[in-house]
Each structure stands twice: as structure tokens, then as C-alpha cells.
Coordinates of C-alpha atoms in Angstrom, one line a residue:
X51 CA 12.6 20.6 -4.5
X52 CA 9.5 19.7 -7.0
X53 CA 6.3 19.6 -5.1
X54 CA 3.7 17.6 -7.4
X55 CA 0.3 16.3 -7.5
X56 CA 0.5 12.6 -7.1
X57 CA -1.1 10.1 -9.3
X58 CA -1.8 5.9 -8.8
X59 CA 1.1 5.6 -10.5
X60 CA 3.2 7.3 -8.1
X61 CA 1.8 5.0 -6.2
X62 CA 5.5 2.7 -6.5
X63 CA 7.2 5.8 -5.3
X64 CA 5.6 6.2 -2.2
X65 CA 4.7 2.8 -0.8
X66 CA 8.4 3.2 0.3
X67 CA 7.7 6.5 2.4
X68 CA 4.4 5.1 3.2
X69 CA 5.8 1.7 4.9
X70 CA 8.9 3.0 6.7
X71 CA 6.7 5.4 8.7
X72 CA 3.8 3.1 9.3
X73 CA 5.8 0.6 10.3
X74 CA 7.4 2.0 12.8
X75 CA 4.4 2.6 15.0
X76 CA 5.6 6.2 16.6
X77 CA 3.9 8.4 14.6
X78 CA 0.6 7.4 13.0
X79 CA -1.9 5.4 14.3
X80 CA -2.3 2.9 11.7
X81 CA -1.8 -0.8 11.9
X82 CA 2.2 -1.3 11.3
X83 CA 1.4 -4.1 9.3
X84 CA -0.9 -2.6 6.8
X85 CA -0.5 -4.0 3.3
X86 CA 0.0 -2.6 0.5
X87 CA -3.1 -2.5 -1.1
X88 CA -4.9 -1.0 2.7
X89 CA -2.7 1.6 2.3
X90 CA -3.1 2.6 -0.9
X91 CA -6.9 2.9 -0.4
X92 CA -5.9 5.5 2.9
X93 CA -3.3 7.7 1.3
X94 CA -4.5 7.9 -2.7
X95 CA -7.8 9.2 -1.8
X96 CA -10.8 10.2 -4.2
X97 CA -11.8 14.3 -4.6
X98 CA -12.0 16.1 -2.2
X99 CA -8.9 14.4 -0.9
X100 CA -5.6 15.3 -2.9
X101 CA -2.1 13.4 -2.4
X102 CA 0.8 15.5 -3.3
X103 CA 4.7 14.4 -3.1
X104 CA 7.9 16.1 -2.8
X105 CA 11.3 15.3 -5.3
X106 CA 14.6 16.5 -4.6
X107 CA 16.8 15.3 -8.5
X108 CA 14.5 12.5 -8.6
X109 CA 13.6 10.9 -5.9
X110 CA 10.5 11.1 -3.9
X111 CA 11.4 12.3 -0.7
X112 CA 7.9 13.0 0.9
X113 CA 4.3 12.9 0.4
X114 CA 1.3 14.8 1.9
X115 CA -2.6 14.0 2.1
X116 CA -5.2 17.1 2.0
X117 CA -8.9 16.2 2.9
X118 CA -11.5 17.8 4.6
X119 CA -11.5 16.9 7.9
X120 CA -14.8 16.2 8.3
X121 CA -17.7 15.4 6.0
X122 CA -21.0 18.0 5.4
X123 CA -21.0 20.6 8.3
X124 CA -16.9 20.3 9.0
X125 CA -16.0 20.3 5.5
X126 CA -15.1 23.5 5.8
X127 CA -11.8 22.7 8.1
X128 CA -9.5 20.5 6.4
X129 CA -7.1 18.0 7.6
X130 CA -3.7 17.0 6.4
X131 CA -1.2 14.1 6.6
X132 CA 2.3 14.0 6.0
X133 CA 5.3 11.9 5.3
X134 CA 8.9 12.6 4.9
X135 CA 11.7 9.8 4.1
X136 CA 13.9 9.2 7.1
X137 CA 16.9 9.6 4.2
X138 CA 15.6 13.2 3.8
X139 CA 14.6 14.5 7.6
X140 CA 16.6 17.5 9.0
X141 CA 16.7 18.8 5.2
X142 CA 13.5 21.3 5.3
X143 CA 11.5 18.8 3.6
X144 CA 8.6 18.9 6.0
X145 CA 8.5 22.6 6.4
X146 CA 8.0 23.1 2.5
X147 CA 5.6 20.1 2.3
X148 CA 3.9 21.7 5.1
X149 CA 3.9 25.5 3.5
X150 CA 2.6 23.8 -0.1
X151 CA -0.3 22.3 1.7
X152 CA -1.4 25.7 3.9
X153 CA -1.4 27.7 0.6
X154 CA -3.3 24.9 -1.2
X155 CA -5.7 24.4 1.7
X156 CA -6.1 28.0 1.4
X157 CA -6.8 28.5 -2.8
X158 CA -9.3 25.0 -2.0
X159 CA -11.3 27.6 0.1
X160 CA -10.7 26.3 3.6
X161 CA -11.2 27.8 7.0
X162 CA -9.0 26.2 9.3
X163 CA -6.7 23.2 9.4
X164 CA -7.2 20.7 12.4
X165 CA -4.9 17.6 12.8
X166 CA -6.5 15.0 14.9
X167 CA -3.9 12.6 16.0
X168 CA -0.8 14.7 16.4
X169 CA 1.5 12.0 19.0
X170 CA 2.9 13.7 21.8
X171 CA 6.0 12.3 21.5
X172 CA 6.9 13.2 17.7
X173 CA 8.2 16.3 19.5
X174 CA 10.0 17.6 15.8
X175 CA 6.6 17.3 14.0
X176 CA 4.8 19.0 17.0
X177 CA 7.9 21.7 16.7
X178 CA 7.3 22.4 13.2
X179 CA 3.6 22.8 13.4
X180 CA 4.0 25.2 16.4
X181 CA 6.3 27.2 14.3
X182 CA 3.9 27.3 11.5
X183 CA 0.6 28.9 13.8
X184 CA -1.0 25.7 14.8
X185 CA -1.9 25.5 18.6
X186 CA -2.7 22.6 20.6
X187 CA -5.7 22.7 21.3
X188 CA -6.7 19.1 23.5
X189 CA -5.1 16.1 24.2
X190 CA -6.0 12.5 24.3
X191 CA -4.4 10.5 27.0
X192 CA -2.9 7.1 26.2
X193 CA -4.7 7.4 23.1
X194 CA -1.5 6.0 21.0
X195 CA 0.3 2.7 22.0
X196 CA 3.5 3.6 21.1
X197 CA 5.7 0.5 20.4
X198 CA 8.6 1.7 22.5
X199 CA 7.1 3.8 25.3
X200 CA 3.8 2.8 26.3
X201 CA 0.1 4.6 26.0
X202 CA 1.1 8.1 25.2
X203 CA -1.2 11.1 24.1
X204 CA -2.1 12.2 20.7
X205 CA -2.7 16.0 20.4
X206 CA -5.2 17.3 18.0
X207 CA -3.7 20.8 16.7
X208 CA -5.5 23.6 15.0
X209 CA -5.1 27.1 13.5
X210 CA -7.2 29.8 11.3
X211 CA -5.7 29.7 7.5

């Protein structure tokens, strides 16, 4: 797998990735019908921010977004989001998306890594980043209004780098 920087021209590539997960309304708290255009302006953030992307012969598999998670005083944390095509899940994709972005967080100088929004009910997400140090560390109830299950919780998740 090729783990790259991603450019607006990627863009194309990972609308696809973008959509399908958005859309779906289980895991990220976005509108599901966010255009296009709205969510290029979320995911291809400016500096600080960097999008990266994962290829496996080719095809763009996954993406990740690296920011600070908090402007000024809390810049010093940072704050990721991540993606995987539902074509690629169960294949490790995640895990080494989620390994490239500690190590980068790391050589960009940050602390700590929080995630703010983690839904309860993405157990396999919440599995993974358990595995990887990060501890919950609060929940929101009925923060999320998941389209199948109701108000459920979103976890914000944190570890030292």
C-alpha cells in the first residue's frame, strides 16, 4: 500500500470515499447530503491541516485528515479524521492509515492526539483505536442521530504520542 500526500487534484479520487461514508450517517457527524463542493472545503484543508490517501495497485482506498485540534493554546494536540472504502475494510487499511498519521503527528511536533466525535456504535473504529493506545476519555450522550438507531453517544478518545 502507497500512503501519499493528497493534492486538489486527488480531489476526483476521494469524493468517492468521502460520499459513501458521509452518506451513510453512522459514522461522522456531517450532513449526509453535503455536496461536493462543502466537502471539499472540510476534507482538503489549508496548512496546518494535511490530507493524506492510501493506494493499494491504483486505487484510492482511503484517506486521512491531520489538523490541530484546536487553534492557539490547543494547537499543540492534534486531531485526525479518517476514511476507508467499504471495498477495502477488513484488509488493514485503517490500521496503516492510522500508524502513518501517529508517526506524522509525531515528526509535526505534536503532544497528543484527541478525536472528538468518536460514535459509540462504530464499535470496529473504536476497536482499532483502543488497540493503538487511545483511551476514552468522555462521552456525549445522544450526541449523534444515527439514521438507524436513534440518539447515540459520540466518545472523544485521546492518548500521549
Amino acid at each position: 500500500m502507497l500512503i501519499r500526500r493528497a493534492t486538489d487534484a486527488n480531489w476526483p479520487l476521494l469524493w468517492p470515499i468521502w460520499h459513501e461514508i458521509v452518506s451513510a450517517g453512522d459514522t461522522y457527524v456531517w450532513d449526509p447530503a453535503t455536496t461536493e463542493d462543502d466537502a471539499r472545503e472540510v476534507w482538503l484543508l489549508p496548512r496546518p491541516a494535511e490530507t493524506w490517501l492510501a493506494e493499494n495497485d491504483g486505487v484510492v482506498v482511503g484517506t486521512y485528515q491531520l489538523r490541530p485540534n484546536a487553534p492557539g493554546l490547543g494547537s499543540h494536540v492534534a486531531n485526525a479524521g479518517f476514511m476507508v472504502s467499504a471495498a477495502a475494510r477488513g484488509q488493514g487499511v485503517g490500521r496503516e492509515l492510522a500508524q502513518h498519521c501517529l508517526g506524522r503527528a509525531r515528526a509535526l511536533g505534536y503532544d497528543a492526539m484527541q478525536f472528538n466525535a468518536v460514535v459509540e456504535t462504530n464499535t470496529s473504529a473504536i476497536t482499532l483505536w483502543q488497540s493503538l493506545g487511545f483511551e476514552i476519555v468522555g462521552t456525549v450522550p445522544g450526541a449523534h442521530r444515527h439514521p438507524t438507531q436513534g440518539d447515540v453517544g459520540i466518545h472523544i478518545m485521546f492518548r500521549r504520542l
